[in-house]
Coordinates of C-alpha atoms in Angstrom, one line a residue:
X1 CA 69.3 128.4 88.1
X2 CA 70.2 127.7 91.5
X3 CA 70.7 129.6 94.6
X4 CA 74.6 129.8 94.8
X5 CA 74.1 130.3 90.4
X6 CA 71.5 133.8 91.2
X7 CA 74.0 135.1 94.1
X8 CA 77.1 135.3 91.5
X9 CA 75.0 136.4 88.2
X10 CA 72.7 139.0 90.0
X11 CA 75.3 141.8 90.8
X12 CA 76.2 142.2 87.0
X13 CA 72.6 142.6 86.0
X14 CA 73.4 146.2 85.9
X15 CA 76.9 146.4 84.6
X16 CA 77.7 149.8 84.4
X17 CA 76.7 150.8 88.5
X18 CA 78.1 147.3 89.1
X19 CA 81.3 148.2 87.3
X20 CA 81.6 151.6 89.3
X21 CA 80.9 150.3 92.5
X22 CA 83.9 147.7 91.5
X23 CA 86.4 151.0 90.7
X24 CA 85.3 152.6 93.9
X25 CA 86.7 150.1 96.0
X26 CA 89.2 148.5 94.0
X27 CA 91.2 151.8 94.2
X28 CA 90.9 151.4 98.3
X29 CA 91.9 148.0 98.1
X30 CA 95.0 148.8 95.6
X31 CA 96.4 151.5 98.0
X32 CA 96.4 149.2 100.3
X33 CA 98.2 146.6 98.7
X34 CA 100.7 149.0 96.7
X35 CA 101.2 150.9 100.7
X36 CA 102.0 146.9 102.1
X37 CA 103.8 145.9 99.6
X38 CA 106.4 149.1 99.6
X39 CA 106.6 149.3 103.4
X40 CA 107.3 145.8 103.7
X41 CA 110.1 146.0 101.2
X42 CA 111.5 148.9 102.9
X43 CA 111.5 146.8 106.2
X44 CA 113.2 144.0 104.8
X45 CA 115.7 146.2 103.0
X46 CA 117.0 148.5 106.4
X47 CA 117.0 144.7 108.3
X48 CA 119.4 143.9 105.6
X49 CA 121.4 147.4 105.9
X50 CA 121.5 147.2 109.4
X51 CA 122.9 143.7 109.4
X52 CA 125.5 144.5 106.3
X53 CA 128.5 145.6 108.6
X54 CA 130.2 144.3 111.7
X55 CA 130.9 148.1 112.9
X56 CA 128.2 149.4 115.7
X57 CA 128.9 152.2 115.6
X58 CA 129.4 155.4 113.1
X59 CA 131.9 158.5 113.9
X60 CA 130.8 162.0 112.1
X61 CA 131.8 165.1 112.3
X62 CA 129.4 167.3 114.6
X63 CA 126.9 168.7 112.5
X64 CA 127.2 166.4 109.4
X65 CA 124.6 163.9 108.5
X66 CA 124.3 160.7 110.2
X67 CA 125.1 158.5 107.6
X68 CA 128.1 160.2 106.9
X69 CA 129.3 163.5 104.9
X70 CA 130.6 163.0 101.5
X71 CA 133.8 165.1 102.3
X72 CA 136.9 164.6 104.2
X73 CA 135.7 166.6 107.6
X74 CA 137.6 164.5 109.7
X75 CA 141.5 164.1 110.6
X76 CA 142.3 160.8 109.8
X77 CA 144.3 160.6 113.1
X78 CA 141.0 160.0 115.0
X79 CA 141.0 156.5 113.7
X80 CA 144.3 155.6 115.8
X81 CA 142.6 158.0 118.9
X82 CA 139.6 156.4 118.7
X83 CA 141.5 153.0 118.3
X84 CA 142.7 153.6 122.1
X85 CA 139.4 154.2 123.9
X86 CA 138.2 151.5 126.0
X87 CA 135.4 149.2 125.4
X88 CA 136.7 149.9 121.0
X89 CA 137.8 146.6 119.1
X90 CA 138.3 147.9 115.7
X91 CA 138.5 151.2 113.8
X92 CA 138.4 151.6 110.2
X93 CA 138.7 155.4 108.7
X94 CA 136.3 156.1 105.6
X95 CA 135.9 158.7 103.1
X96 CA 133.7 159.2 100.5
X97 CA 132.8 160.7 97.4
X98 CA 129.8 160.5 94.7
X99 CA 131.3 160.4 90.8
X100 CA 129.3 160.9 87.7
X101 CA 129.7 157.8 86.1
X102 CA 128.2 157.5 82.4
X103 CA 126.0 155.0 82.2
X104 CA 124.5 155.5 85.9
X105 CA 121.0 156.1 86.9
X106 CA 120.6 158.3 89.7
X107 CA 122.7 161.1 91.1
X108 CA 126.1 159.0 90.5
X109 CA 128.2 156.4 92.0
X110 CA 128.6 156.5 95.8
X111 CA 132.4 155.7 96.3
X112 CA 133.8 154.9 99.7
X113 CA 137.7 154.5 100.5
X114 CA 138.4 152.4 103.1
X115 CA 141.5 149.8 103.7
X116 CA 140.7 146.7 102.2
X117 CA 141.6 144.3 105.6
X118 CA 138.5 147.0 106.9
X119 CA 136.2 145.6 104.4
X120 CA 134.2 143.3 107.0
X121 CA 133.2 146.5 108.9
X122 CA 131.0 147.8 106.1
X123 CA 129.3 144.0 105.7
X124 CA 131.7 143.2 102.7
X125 CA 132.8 139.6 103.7
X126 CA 132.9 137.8 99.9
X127 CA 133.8 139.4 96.8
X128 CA 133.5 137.6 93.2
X129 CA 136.9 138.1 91.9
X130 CA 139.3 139.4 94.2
X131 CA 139.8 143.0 96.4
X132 CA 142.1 145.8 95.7
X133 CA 145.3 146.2 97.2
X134 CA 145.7 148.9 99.5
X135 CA 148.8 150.0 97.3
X136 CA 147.0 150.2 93.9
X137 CA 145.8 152.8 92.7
X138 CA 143.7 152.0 89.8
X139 CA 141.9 149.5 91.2
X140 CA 138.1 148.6 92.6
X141 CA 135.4 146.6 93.7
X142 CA 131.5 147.3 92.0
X143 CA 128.4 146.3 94.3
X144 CA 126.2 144.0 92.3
X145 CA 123.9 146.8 91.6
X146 CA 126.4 148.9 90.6
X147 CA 127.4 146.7 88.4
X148 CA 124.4 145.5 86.8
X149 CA 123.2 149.1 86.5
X150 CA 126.5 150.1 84.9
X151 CA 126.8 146.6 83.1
X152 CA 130.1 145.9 84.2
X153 CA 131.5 142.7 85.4
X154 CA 135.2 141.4 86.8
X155 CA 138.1 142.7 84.7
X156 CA 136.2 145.8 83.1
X157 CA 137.4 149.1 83.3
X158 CA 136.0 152.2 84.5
X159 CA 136.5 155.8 84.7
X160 CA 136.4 157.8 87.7
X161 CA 137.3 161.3 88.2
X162 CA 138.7 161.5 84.8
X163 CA 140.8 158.2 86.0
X164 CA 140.9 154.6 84.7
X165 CA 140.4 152.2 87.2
X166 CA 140.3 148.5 87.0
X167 CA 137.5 146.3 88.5
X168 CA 138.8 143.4 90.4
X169 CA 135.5 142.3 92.2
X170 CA 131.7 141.9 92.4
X171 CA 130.6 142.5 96.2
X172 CA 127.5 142.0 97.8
X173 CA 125.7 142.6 101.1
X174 CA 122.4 142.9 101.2
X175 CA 122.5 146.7 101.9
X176 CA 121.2 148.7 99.0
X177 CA 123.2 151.4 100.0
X178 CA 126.5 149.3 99.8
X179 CA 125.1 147.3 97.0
X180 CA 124.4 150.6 94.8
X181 CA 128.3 151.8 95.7
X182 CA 131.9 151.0 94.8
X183 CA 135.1 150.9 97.2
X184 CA 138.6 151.5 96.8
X185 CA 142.0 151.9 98.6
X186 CA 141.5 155.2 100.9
X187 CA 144.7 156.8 99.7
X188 CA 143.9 156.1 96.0
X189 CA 140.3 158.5 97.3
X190 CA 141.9 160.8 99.1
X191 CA 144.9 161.3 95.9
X192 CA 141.7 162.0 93.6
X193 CA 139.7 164.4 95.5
X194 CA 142.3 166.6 97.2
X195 CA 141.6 165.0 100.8
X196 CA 144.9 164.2 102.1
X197 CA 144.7 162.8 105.2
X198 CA 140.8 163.4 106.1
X199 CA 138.3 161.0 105.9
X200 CA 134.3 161.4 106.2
X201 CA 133.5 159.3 108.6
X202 CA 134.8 156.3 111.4
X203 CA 133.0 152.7 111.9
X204 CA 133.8 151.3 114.9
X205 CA 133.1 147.5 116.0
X206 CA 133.1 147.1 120.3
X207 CA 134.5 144.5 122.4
X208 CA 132.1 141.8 123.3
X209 CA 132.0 142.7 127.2
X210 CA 132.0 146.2 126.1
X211 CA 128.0 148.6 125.8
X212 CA 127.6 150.5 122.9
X213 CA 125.5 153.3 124.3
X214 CA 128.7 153.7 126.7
X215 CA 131.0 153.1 124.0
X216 CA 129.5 155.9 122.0
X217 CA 129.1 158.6 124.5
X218 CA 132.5 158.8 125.5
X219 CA 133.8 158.8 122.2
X220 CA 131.4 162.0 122.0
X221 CA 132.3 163.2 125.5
X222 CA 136.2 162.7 124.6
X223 CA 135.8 164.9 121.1
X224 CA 133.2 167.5 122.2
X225 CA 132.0 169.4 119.2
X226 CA 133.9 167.9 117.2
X227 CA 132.6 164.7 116.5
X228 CA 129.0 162.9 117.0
X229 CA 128.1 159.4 116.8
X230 CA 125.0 157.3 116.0
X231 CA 124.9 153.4 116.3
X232 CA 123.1 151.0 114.6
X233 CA 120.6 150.9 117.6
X234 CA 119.6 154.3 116.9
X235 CA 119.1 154.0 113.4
X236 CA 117.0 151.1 113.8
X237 CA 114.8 152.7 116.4
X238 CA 114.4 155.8 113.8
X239 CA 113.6 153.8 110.8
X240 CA 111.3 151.9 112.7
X241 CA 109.7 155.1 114.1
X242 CA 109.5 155.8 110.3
X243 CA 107.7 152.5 109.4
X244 CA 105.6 152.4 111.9
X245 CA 103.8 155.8 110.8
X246 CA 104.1 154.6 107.2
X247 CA 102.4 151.4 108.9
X248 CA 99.5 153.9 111.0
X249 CA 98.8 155.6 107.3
X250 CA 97.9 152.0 106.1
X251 CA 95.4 151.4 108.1
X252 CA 93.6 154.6 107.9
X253 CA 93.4 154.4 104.4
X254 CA 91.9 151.0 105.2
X255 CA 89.6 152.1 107.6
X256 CA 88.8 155.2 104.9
X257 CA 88.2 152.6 102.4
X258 CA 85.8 150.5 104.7
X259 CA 83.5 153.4 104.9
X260 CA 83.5 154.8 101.6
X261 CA 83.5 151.3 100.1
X262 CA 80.2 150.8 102.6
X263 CA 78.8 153.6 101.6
X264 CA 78.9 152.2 97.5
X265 CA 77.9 149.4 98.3
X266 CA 74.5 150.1 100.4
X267 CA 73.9 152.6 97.4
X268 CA 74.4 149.8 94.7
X269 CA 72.8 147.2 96.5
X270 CA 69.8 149.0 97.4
X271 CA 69.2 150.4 94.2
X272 CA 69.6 146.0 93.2
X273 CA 66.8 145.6 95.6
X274 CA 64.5 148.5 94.6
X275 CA 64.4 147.3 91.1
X276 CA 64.2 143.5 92.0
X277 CA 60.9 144.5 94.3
X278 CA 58.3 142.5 92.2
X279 CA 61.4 139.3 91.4
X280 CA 61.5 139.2 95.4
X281 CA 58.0 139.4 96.0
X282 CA 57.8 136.6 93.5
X283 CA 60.4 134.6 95.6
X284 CA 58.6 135.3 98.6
X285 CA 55.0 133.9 97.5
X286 CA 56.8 130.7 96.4
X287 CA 57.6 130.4 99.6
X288 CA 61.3 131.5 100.1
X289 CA 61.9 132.8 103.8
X290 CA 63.0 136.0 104.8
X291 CA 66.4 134.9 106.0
X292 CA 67.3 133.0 102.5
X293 CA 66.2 136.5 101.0
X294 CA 68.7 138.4 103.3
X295 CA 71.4 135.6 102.4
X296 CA 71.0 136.0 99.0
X297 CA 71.6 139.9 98.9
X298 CA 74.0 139.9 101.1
X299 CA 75.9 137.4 98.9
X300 CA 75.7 139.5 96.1
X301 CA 77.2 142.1 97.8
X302 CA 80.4 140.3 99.5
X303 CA 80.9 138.6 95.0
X304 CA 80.7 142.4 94.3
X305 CA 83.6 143.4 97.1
X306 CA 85.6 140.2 96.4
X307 CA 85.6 141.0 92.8
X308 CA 86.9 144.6 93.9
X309 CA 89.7 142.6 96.0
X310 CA 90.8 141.0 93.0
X311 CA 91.0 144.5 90.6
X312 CA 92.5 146.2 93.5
X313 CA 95.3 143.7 94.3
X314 CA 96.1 143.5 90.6
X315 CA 96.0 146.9 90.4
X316 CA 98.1 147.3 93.6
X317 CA 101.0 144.8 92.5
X318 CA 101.5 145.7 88.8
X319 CA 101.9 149.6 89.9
X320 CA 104.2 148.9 92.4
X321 CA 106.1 147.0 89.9
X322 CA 105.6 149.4 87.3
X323 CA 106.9 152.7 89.8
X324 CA 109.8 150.5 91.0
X325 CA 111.2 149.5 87.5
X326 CA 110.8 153.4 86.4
X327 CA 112.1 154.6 89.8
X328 CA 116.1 154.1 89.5
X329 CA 116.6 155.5 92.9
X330 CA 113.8 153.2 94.6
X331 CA 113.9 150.5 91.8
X332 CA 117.4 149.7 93.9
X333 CA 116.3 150.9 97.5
X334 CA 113.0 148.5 98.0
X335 CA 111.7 145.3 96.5
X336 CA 108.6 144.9 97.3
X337 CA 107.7 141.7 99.7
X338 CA 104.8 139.3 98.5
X339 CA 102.9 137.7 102.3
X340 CA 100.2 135.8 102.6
X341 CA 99.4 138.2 105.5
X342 CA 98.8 141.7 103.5
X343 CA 96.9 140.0 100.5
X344 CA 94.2 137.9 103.8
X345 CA 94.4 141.6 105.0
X346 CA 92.8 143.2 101.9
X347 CA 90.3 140.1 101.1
X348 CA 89.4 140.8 104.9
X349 CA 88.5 144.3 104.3
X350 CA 86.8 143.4 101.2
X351 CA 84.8 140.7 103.0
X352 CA 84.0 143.4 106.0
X353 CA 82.7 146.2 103.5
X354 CA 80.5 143.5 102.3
X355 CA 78.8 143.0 105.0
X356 CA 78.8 146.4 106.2
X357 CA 77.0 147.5 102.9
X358 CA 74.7 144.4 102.3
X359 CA 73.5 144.3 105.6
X360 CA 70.6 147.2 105.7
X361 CA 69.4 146.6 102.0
X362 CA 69.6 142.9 102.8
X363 CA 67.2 143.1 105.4
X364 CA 65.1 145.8 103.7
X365 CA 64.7 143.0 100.9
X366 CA 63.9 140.7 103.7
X367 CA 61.1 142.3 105.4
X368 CA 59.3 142.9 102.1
X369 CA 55.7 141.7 102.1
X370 CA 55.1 139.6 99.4
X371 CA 52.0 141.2 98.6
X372 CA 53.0 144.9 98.6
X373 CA 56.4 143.6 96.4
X374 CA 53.9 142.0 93.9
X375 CA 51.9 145.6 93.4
X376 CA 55.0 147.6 93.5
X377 CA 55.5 149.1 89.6

């Protein structure tokens, strides 16, 4: 056999410490993976959400949550107030609602009620079919994961709040948020859930010479405790914040799995090297050199870490898959994102723990006197 041939067959000599030293690190390597793959799907998904909607900024009611209350808490005569502040383009009053919808995974359909000409402000710029009429009311538009989750499609109906309503449109915008919600005419929302004339929440889209942070603060400083704003900046910076810890846990776990992965693999390799004493000495007195000795051990240990890469990463990927399609709530929220980047990453560390455990019983193997290695029992 030759050399390359005895570095890939010797670490399965002994398959069952083999075998566990392969678990041990696999499951490093998979949290790794499964940890990559999730917060890179969650990256690409709030890049999306943040991009889905012209409006930069979002008016709430002080002490309601940023993304907006799902009750009318505001006087819909903000909109027109709000409307006349400098620096403010566009206004568009919303209110919304969450309806049990049977059929629907989760904790129900997210409605908003908005004015259809306002659509653009919450990212909806094409619709499959065509958009309600502000004056209907029986009519609305599914997101496409609404829809596909409910299995409806253009011209279905549906019941909301005990009413029929007709579905005249498709939408998507790359949000899953607004992908996983409905809209409809604002009065037709505000007739069903008692909220005449109060909305939940105000986008508002600037004027291009105009600054947002400005913008904002003297929407706040005009309303004092009464309403709060957040822009799109701000969320960024918080999900980011968010990531970037999510991104900090990654890499301990890889650094935990470099040293307990290490650790494995010095025991497994020297235990290799301990019962290969006389095979070495053997190899020696043919007249193998130390440094082709060390090579060939620490070879065997970077095809045992590689092989771990591979479990791992297999392991990694189908169990994100598996969670997500299981997970209704983050089934819609995150699809995980396949780079060439996070799978180098994991080889990498595979490659390094090699190395870092092969190294010392390599050169234990390689100092060995071919005469002591030939008497050893």
């Amino acid at each position: 056999m030759n050399y390359l041939g005895l570095i890939i067959k010797n670490p399965f000599r002994n398959k069952t410490r083999t075998s566990l030293a392969i678990v041990g690190i696999a499951i490093g390597i998979a949290t790794i993976v499964a940890l990559g793959l999730v917060t890179s799907g969650l990256q690409a998904s709030t890049q999306s959400t943040l991009k889905a909607g012209a409006a930069e900024i979002t008016v709430t009611h002080t002490g309601s949550n940023e993304f907006g209350s799902t009750s009318g808490s505001i006087n819909e005569s903000r909109v027109t107030d709000i409307q006349n502040i400098s620096g403010v383009k566009e206004t568009a009053g919303i209110l919304r609602a969450t309806a049990n919808i049977e059929g629907s995974s989760g904790n129900g359909l997210s409605i908003s009620g908005i004015d259809s000409s306002k659509l653009n402000l919450m990212g909806v710029d094409s619709v499959n079919g065509t958009i309600y009429s502000n004056g209907s009311t029986n009519e609305i538009i599914l997101g496409k994961t609404a829809a596909e989750d409910l299995n409806k499609s253009v011209g279905d109906n549906i019941t909301i709040f005990n009413k029929n309503f007709k579905i005249t449109g498709i939408y998507e915008t790359g949000s899953f948020i607004q992908d996983a919600g409905a809209f409809m005419s604002l009065n037709a929302l505000q007739n069903l859930t008692s909220n005449d004339g109060k909305i939940s929440t105000i986008a508002v889209k600037v004027t291009e010479d105009a600054n947002v942070t400005d913008v904002s603060q003297h929407i706040e400083d005009t309303y004092p405790n009464e309403l709060s704003t957040v822009t799109a900046a701000d969320q960024a910076g918080r999900i980011n914040d968010a990531l970037g810890a999510i991104n900090t846990a990654t890499w301990a776990i890889s650094l935990l799995a470099i040293v307990i992965g290490g650790v494995g693999v010095i025991n497994t390799m020297i235990m290799s090297v301990y019962e290969r004493t006389r095979e070495i000495g053997v190899l020696k007195a043919v007249g193998w050199r130390g440094r082709r000795i060390l090579g060939m051990i620490l070879g065997e240990s970077i095809v045992l870490t590689i092989m771990a890469a591979i479990v791992g990463t297999i392991i990694g990927v189908v169990g994100v898959e598996v969670l997500l399609s299981y997970s209704a709530t983050f089934g819609t929220m995150i699809k995980p994102v396949f780079s060439l980047d996070l799978f180098l990453r994991a080889f990498g560390i595979a490659f390094l723990v090699g190395i870092i455990g092969g190294i010392y019983p390599a050169y234990r193997a390689s100092r060995l006197a071919p005469t002591e290695a030939l008497r050893y029992e």
